[in-house]
Structures are given as C-alpha cells and as structure tokens.
Coordinates of C-alpha atoms in Angstrom, one line a residue:
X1 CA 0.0 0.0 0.0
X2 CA 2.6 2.8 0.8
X3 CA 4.7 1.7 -2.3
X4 CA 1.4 2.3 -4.2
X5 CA 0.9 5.5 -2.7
X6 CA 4.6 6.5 -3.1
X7 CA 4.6 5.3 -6.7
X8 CA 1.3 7.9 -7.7
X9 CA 2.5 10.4 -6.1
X10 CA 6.0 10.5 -8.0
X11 CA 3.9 10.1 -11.3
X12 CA 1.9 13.0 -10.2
X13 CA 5.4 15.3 -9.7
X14 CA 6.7 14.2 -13.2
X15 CA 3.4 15.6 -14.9
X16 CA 3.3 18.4 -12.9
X17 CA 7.4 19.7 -13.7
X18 CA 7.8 17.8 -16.9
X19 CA 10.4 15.3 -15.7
X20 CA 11.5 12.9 -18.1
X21 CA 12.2 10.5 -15.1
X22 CA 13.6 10.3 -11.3
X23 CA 15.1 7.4 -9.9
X24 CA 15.1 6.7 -6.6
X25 CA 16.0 3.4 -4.9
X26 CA 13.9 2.6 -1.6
X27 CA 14.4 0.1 1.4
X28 CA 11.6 -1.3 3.1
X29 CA 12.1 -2.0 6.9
X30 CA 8.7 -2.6 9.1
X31 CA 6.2 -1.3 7.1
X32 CA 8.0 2.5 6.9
X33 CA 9.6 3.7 3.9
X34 CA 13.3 4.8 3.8
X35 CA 15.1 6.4 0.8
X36 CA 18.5 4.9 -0.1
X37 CA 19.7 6.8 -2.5
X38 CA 18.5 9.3 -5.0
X39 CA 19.2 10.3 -8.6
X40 CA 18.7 14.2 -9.2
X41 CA 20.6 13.7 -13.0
X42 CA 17.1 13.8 -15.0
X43 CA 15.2 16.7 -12.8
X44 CA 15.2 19.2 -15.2
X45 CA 12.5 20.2 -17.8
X46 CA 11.5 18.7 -20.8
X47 CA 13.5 21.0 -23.0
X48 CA 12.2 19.4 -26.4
X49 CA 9.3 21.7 -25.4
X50 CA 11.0 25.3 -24.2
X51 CA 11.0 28.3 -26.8
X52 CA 12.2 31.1 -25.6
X53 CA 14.2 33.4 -28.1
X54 CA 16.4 36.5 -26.5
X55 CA 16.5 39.9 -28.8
X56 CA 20.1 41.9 -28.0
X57 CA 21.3 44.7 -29.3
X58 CA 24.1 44.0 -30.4
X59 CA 26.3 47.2 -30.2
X60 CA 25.7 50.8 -28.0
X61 CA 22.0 50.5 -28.4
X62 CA 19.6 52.3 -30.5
X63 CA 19.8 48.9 -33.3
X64 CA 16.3 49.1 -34.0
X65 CA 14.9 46.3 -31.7
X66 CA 11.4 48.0 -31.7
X67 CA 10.7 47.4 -35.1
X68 CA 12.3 44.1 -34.9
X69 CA 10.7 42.8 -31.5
X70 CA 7.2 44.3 -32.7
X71 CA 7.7 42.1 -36.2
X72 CA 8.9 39.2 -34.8
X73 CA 5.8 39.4 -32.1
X74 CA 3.3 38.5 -34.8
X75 CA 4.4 35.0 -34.2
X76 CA 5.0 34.9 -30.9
X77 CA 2.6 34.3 -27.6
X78 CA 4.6 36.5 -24.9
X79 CA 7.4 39.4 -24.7
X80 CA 9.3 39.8 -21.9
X81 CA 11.3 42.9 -21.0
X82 CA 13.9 42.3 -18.5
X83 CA 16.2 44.7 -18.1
X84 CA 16.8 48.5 -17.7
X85 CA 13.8 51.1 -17.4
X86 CA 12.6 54.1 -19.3
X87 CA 15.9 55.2 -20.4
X88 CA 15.2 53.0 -23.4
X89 CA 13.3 54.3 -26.6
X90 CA 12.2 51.5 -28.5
X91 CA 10.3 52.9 -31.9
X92 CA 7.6 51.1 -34.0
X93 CA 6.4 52.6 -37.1
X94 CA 2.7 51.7 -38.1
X95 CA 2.1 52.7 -41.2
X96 CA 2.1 56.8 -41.3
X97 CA 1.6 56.5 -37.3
X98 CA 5.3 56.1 -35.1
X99 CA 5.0 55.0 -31.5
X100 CA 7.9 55.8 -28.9
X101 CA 7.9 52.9 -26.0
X102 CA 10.6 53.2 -23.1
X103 CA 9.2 50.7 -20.5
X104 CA 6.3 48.7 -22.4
X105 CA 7.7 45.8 -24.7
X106 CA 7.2 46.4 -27.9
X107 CA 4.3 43.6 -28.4
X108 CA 1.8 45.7 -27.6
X109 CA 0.7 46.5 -31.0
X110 CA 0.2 42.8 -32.0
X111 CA -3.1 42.0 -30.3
X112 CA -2.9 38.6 -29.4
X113 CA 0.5 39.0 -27.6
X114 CA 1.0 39.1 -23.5
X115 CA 3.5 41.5 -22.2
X116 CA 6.1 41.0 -19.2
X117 CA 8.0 44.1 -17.6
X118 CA 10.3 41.9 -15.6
X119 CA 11.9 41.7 -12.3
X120 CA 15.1 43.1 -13.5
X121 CA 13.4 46.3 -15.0
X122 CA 12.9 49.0 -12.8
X123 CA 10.1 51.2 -13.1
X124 CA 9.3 54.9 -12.7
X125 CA 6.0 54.8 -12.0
X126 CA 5.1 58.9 -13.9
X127 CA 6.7 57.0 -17.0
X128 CA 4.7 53.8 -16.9
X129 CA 1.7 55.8 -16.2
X130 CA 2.2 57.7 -18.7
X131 CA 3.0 55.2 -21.2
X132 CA 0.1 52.9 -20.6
X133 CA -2.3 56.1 -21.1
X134 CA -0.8 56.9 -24.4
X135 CA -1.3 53.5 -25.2
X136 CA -5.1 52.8 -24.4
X137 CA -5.7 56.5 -26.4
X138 CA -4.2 55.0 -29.7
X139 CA -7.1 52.5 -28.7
X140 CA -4.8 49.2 -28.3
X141 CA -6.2 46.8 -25.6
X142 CA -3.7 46.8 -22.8
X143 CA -6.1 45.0 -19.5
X144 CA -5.5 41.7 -19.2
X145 CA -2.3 41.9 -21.8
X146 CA 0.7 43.2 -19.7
X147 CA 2.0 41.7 -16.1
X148 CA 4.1 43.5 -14.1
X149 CA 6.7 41.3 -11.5
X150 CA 5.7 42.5 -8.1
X151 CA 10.0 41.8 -7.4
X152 CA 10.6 45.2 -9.7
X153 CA 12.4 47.4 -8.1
X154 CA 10.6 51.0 -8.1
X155 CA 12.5 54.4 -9.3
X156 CA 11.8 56.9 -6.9
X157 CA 12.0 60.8 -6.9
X158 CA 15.3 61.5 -5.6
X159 CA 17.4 58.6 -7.6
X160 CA 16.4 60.8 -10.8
X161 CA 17.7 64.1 -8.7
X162 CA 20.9 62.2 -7.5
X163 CA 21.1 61.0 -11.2
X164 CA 20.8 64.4 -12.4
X165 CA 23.3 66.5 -10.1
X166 CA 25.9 63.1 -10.5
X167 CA 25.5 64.1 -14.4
X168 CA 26.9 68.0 -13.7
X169 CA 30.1 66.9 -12.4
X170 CA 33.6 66.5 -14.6
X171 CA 33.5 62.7 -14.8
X172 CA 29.7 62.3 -16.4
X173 CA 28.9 59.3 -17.9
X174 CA 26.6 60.7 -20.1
X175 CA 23.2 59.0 -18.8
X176 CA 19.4 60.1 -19.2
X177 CA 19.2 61.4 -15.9
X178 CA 16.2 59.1 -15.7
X179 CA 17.3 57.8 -11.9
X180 CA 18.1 53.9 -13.3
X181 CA 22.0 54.1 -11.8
X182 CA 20.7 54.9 -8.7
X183 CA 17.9 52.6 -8.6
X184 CA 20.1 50.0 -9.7
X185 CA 22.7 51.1 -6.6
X186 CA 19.6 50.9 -4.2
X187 CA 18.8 47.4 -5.6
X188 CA 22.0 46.2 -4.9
X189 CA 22.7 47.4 -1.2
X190 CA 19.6 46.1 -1.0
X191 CA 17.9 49.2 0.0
X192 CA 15.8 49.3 -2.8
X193 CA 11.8 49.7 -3.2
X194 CA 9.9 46.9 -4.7
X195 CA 6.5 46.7 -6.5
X196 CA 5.3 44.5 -3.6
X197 CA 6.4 47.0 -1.1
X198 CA 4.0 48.7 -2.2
X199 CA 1.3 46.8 -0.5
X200 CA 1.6 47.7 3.2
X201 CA 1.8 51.7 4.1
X202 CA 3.4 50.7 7.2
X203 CA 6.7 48.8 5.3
X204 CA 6.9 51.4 2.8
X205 CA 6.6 54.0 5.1
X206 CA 9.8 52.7 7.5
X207 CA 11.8 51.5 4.1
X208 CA 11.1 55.0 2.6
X209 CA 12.4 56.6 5.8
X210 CA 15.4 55.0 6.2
X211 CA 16.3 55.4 2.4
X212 CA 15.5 59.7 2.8
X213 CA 17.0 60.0 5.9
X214 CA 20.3 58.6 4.3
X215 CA 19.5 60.8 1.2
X216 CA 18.6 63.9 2.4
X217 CA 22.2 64.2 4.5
X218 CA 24.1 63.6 0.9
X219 CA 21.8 66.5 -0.7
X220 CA 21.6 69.0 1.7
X221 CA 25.5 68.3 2.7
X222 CA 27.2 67.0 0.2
X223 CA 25.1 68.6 -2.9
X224 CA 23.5 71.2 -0.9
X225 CA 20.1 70.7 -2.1
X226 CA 16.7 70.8 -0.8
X227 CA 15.7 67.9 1.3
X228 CA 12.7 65.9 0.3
X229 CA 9.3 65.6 2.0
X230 CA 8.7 61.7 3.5
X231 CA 5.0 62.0 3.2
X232 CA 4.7 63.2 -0.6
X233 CA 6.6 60.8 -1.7
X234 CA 4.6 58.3 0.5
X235 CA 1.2 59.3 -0.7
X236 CA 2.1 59.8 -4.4
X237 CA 3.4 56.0 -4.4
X238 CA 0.2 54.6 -2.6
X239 CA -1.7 56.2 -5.4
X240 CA 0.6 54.7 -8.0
X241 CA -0.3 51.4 -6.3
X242 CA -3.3 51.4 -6.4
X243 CA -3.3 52.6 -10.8
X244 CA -1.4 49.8 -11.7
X245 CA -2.8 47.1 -8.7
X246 CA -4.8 45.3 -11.9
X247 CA -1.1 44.2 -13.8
X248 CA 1.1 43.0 -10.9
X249 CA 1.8 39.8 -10.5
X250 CA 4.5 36.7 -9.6
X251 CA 5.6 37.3 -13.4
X252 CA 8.3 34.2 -12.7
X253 CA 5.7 31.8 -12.1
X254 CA 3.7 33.1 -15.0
X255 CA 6.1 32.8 -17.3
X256 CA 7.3 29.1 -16.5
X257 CA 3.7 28.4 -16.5
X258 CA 3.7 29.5 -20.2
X259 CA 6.8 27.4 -21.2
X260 CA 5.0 24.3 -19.6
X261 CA 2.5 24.9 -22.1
X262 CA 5.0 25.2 -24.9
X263 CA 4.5 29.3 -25.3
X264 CA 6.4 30.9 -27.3
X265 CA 8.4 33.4 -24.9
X266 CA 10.4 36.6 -26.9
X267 CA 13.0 38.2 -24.4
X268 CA 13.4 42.3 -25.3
X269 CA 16.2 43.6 -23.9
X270 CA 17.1 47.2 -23.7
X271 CA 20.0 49.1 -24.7
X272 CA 22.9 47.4 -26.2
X273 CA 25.7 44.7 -25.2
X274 CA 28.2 47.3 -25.8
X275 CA 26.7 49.1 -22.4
X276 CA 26.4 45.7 -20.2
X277 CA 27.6 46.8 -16.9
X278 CA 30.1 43.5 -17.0
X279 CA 30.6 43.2 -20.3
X280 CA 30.7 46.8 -22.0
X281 CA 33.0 49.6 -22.0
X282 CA 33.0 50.7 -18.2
X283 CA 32.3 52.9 -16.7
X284 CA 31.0 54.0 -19.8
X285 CA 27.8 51.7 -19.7
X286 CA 24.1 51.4 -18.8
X287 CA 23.6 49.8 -15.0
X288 CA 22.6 46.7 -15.9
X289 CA 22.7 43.6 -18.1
X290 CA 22.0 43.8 -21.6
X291 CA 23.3 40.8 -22.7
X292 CA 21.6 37.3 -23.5
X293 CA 23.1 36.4 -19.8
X294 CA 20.6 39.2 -18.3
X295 CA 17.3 37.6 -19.7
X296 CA 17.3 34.3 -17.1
X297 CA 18.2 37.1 -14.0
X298 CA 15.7 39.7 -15.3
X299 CA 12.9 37.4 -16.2
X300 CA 13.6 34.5 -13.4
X301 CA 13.5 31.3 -16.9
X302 CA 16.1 28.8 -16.8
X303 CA 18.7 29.3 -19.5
X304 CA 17.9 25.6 -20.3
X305 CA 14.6 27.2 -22.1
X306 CA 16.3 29.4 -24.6
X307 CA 16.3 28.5 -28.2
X308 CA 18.1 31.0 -30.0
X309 CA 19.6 34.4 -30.0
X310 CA 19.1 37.5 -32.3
X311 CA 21.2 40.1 -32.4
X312 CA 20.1 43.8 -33.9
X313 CA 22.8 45.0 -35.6
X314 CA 22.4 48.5 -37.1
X315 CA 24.7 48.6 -40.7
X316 CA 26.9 51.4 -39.3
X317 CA 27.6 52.5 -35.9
X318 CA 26.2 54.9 -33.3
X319 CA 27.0 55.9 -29.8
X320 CA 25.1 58.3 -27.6
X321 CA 26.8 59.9 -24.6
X322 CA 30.5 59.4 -23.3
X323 CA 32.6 57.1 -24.0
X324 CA 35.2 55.3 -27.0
X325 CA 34.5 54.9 -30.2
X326 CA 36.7 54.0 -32.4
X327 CA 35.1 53.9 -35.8
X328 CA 33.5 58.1 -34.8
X329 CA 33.1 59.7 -37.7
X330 CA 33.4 63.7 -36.9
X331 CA 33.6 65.3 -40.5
X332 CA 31.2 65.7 -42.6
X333 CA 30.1 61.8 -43.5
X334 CA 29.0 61.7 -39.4
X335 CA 26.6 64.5 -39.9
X336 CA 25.3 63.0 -42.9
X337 CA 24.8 59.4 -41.6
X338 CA 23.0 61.6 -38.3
X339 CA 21.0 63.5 -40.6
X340 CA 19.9 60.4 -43.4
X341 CA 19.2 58.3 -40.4
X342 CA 17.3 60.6 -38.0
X343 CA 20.0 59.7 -35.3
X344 CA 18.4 61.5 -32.5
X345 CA 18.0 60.0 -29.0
X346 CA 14.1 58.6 -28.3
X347 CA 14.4 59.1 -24.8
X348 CA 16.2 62.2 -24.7
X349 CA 16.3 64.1 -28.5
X350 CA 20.9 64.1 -27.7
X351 CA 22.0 63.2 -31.5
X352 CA 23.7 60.5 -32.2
X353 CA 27.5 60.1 -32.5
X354 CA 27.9 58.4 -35.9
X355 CA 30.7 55.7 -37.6
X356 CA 31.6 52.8 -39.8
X357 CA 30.7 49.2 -38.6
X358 CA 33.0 48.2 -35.9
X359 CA 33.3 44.5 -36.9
X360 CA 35.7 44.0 -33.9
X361 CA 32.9 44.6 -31.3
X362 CA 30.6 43.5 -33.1
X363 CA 32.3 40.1 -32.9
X364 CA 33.0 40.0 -29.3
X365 CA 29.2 40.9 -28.3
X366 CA 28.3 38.2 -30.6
X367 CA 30.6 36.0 -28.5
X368 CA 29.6 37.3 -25.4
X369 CA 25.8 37.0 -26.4
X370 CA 26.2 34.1 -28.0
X371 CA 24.0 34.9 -31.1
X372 CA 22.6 32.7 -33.6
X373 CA 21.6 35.1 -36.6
X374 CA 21.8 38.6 -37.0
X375 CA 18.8 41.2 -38.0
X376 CA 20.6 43.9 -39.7
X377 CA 18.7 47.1 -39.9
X378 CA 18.9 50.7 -41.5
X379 CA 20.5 49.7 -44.2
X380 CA 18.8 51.9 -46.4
X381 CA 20.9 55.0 -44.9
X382 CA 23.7 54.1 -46.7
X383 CA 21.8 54.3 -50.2
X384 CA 23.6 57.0 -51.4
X385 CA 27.6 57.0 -50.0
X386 CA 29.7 56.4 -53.1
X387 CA 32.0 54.3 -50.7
X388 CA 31.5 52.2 -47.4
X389 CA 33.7 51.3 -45.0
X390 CA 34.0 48.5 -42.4
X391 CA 36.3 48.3 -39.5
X392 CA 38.7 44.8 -39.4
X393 CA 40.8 45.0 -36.9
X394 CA 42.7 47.7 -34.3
X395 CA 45.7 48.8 -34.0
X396 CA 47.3 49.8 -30.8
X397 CA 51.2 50.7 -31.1
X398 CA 51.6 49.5 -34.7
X399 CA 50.5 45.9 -33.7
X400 CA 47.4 44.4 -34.4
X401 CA 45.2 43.9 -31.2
X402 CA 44.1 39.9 -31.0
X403 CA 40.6 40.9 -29.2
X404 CA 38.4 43.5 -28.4
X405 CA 39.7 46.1 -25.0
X406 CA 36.7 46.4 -22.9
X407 CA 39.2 49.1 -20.6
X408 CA 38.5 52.8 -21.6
X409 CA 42.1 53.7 -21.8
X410 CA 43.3 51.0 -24.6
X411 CA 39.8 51.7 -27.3
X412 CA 40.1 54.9 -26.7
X413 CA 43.8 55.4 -28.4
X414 CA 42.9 52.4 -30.3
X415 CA 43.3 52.8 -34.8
X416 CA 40.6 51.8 -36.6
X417 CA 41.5 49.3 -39.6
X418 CA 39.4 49.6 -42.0
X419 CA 38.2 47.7 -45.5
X420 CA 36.3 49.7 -47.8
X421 CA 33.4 48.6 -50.4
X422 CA 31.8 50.5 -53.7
X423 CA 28.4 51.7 -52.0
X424 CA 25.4 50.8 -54.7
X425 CA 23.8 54.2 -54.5
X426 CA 20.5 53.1 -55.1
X427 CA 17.6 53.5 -52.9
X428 CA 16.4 49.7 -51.7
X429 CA 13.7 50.9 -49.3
X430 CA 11.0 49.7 -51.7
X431 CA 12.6 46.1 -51.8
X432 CA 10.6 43.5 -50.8
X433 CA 12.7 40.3 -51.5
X434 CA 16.3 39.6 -51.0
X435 CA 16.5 39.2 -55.4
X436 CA 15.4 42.9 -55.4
X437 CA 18.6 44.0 -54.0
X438 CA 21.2 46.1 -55.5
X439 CA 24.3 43.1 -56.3
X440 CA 26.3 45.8 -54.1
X441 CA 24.0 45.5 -51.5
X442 CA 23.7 41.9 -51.3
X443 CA 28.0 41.8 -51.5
X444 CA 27.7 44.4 -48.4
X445 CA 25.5 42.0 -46.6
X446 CA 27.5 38.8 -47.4
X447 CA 30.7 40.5 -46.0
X448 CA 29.0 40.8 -43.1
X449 CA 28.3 37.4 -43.0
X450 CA 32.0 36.4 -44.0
X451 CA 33.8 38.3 -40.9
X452 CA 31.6 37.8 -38.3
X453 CA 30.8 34.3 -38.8
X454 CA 26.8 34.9 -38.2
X455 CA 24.0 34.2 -40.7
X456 CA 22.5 37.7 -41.2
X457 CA 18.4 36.2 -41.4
X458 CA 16.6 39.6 -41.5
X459 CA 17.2 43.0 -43.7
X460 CA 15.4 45.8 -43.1
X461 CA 15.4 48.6 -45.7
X462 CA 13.3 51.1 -43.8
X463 CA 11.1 51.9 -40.7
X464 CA 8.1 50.2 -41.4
X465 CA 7.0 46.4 -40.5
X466 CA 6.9 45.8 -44.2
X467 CA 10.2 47.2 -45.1
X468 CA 11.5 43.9 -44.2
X469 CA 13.2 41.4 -46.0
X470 CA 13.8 37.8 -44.6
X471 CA 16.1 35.4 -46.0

C-alpha cells in the first residue's frame, strides 16, 4: 500500500514539472519507507518543449529592436522585457503613425501577444503611467495583456535628482538622468523599493524613511540641495499602487507556466551589449545587463529554455553619450549618416554620434551573447555614400590587437582598420525580396556574414514592419 501511494505520487510530480524520469532506490524496513539513494541527473525540464528566443542589441544600443521585437511578435505568444527602465526608446512605425515605447515591450501593437516588464526592469511609476495612457488613447487593448513582476524594483524621486546632479560633475557618464543608476545602486545594497512594497503603508513607510533620511544628508551636505518631503513621496506611491494594482503579478511563475505549455516566450532587452555593466566599455555603460546572460536574471526562466539568440545590428555604428568609439566619424560623412538616419535620442532628442561598422565589437558581443543570426537594420541610410567602410581590426602601437579592449584607456587610443566597399547608390527601401537588391547591397551583406561568422536572417530597408526582407 505505501509503495502504491509513493509510486502515484512521484507520477503525479513528473506531470506536474515535466520530468522525463527520477530514480530513486527505496528500502523497506517494518512497514515505513526509507530512501537509499537518490538520482537528481534527470530533474530538469522537458527541453524538447522550451521556446524562448532572446533579442540583444548587439552594439551601443539604439539597433532598432522596436521594429524588430514588434515584427517578430506576430508569431509569438509573450514578450518579456527584462532589463533597464525608461531610459530606453524602442520605436515602431505603423504605417504613417510612429509610437515611442521606453518601459512597455514592444508587443503591444500585436493584439494577441502578453506583455512581461520583468523583475530586472525598474520602473518609474510617472513614466509607466504615462505610457500605458498613451497607449489605451491609440485605442490598443492593454487590461489583461501586460504583467508586471511585483519583485521590480521602483524608481523613486530622488534617484532621478541624485542622477541628475551626478551628471553636472567632470566625470559624467553621459546617462538620461532618468534615476536607473541609482535605482540600480539601491537594488544592490539592498535598500531598494519593490512593487510588492507597495502593499503595506506601514513597510513602505519605515523603508522609505530609512532610504531619505540617508539621502537627504548627501543633498543637503554633500550637494546642498533641498531635502525631500517623507509624506509626498509616500502618498504619491500609494496612489501609484493602487493605478497599476490590476497588472502586478508573480511574473516568474507566469512565465514558466507558459513554457509548460510550450508558449512561445520573446526576451526584449534594452540598450545594447556594448553598455552591459560586466561586459561593455565601463564605466562607460548602462547599469545593468544587456546581454543574453541578463534575460534568465531579469525574467527568473532557466537558460535551459532558450532556443536562439538574435542580435540587432544596425549597418553602421552609433554611440550616444560618453565614452570610446573607435570607428567616430566627426567630418562631414558623421553629420550625414545623423542627418539620413534621424539619429536623435528617443528618450532624450541628444544626436547621435555616428561611424563605420565596428566588426571587432561587433564580434566580441556576438561572443559574449552568444548569437545565432543577425537582424541587420537601416541599411537603407547608406543608399547614397559612393563608398562604405567597415572596420577589421585595431591597431594599438603598430600591432594588431588579438581581441576587443573592454578598458576605456586602450579603445580609446585604439586605430581603426578599415576595408572599404563601392556603396550601390541606389535607394532599396521599396525592396521586398532579398533578389530585389542592389548586387552591391547583397556583397555588403554577405561581408557581413564572412567576418563575423553569423547568418544575417533579417534585412530591413526602412522603418516600417513591411520594409523587411527575410532570407
């Protein structure tokens, strides 16, 4: 009878996580049950039925994923930001109508698709607000559709004022000023405000004391600023709570719930891989994890789940604030890449620093990332350069450097080597299959393909969802 029982029971667990098997050997001694030995090798999930694919940018940011994540969405069940907060500008262009998102994935517009803001986004609440009301006046369905993780970490009033007088000083980074570093910095000395904090006046009232007290003393004596009122802030968050009570939820469990039955999950990241606190050019980077690595942390799935990796590669460079970059382009072929290609900050309107491809960091965050195919987008803003240019290799010294240096100091003295290619000078925005491209074009593409080892599996030719080619 209690070998029976045990025997159901251990059935049951399998079906319930998806175990292929578990062994475990039992001894039977006066009717009672003792385990011998156990074998944990097969307690995993069944991966044959994960599908979970990550979209990175794969260079400073500002690649396009909007248009990408909101194409590739018309496929897809879920998407899942999981890092950063609304210091990213991810555009999608409609038809004649073009929608900014900084905190929303870019889903949205595809009806039948759930939205995630992850635990490893954190949120200003006046932003999400905000973004959520622009979105229901376009008329797009968003109750019911987007899921907030109750473990986000909240943005509050003075990280965006610490953010912003850090910013004045000599050593800038260059950020938004939208309070993310010192959210992150909150998060990680564990002082930080959650989304479920949010719940009990009485916790957020003694967590929110503690954290102005300590804040107050570094602007009123260190930045000799005005101190900031306890009770505002207080009030102004239990309202927030109470707007956005309807989309919070354990967005962990949600999401391994969908991968148990076989959803098909699309990670968004924010910014680029170029910026990854770890892996980027600090201290010249974002304050968190861009990178493939950042999707299992931000969203809380198992890496065993993911399926592939896309990387957004824009067809020339960019950079916006401080920082190396070696391929910069400061005559006049910068402004006319900036100009041609609208490079102008979503979030903030800062333009764009413009260059050639970088292929050198473009294969180490394909490394680091781990990506499986590239999207390569704007390639219609090189229609009309007589001449383009991609960078090989550095040179540091008069030698040839044998990987990419993450350290300020070494990419910023760095020399760009570069190979240059007969543009086509032909506009391909109205190109609709790969045959309808310029052979120049297509030679551009391929080299891309050559040196960085990656299948390049989407082209797009313009701003639009149709201005898409996939090979």
């Amino acid at each position: 009878m209690v070998w029976n029982e045990i025997t159901q029971k251990w059935k049951q667990l399998q079906e319930a996580l998806m175990i292929d098997e578990i062994h475990f050997v039992f001894e039977i001694r006066d009717n009672s049950c003792y385990t011998q030995s156990t074998n944990y090798s097969s307690l995993n999930y069944n991966q044959k039925n994960m599908s979970v694919s990550i979209v990175v940018g794969a260079q400073w940011g500002d690649e396009g994923k909007g248009k990408i994540v909101d194409m590739l969405s018309e496929k897809i069940d879920i998407v899942a930001r999981y890092q950063g907060g609304a210091n990213a500008g991810h555009t999608v262009v409609i038809g004649d109508k073009t929608y900014v998102l900084h905190l929303v994935p870019s889903g949205i517009f595809q009806k039948n698709v759930k939205c995630v803001i992850g635990n490893g986004v954190v949120i200003d609440p006046v932003a999400l607000m905000e973004e959520i009301n622009m979105i229901k006046s376009f008329g797009i369905k968003i109750d019911g559709r987007l899921f907030i993780s109750h473990n986000a970490h909240l943005i509050m009033p003075y990280h965006k004022l610490l953010d912003t007088i850090r910013e004045q000083g000599a050593q800038k980074i260059g950020t938004t000023g939208r309070g993310i570093g010192p959210a992150y910095i909150d998060k990680y000395m564990r002082t930080g405000i959650r989304v479920v904090d949010l719940l009990d006046r009485k916790v957020l009232r003694e967590k929110l004391t503690r954290n102005i007290e300590e804040k107050n003393q570094i602007l009123s004596k260190v930045y000799g600023k005005t101190e900031i009122d306890i009770d505002k802030i207080v009030n102004e968050y239990q309202e927030f709570d109470n707007k956005i009570d309807p989309y919070i939820t354990d967005t962990a469990s949600y999401l391994n719930d969908a991968l148990r039955k076989k959803k098909r999950i699309l990670a968004e990241g924010a910014q680029g891989a170029l910026l990854d606190v770890d892996h980027g050019t600090y201290p010249y980077v974002t304050s968190s994890n861009p990178t493939s690595g950042g999707a299992c942390t931000g969203l809380g799935i198992p890496p065993t789940s993911v399926k592939s990796i896309i990387g957004i590669v824009k067809a020339y460079s960019t950079r916006v604030g401080n920082g190396p970059f070696p391929t910069e382009l400061s005559e006049n072929t910068g402004e006319t890449l900036r100009s041609i290609g609208h490079e102008f900050g979503a979030t903030t309107g800062r333009p764009r620093r413009c260059g050639w491809l970088d292929m050198v960091s473009l294969k180490y965050s394909l490394m680091v990332n781990g990506i499986s195919e590239i999207a390569l987008t704007k390639l219609d803003v090189l229609d009309s350069f007589d001449e383009i240019k991609i960078c090989v290799a550095y040179k540091k010294d008069g030698k040839v450097l044998k990987s990419f240096p993450t350290d300020v100091h070494t990419l910023d003295t760095v020399e760009p080597v570069f190979q240059t290619y007969k543009g086509w000078n032909e506009n391909i925005s109205t190109a609709k299959k790969w045959k309808l491209l310029p052979p120049r074009t297509k030679k551009y593409i391929e080299t891309i393909e050559k040196l960085s080892g990656v299948k390049v599996s989407l082209v797009s030719v313009g701003a639009r969802r149709d201005q898409t080619i996939k090979r």
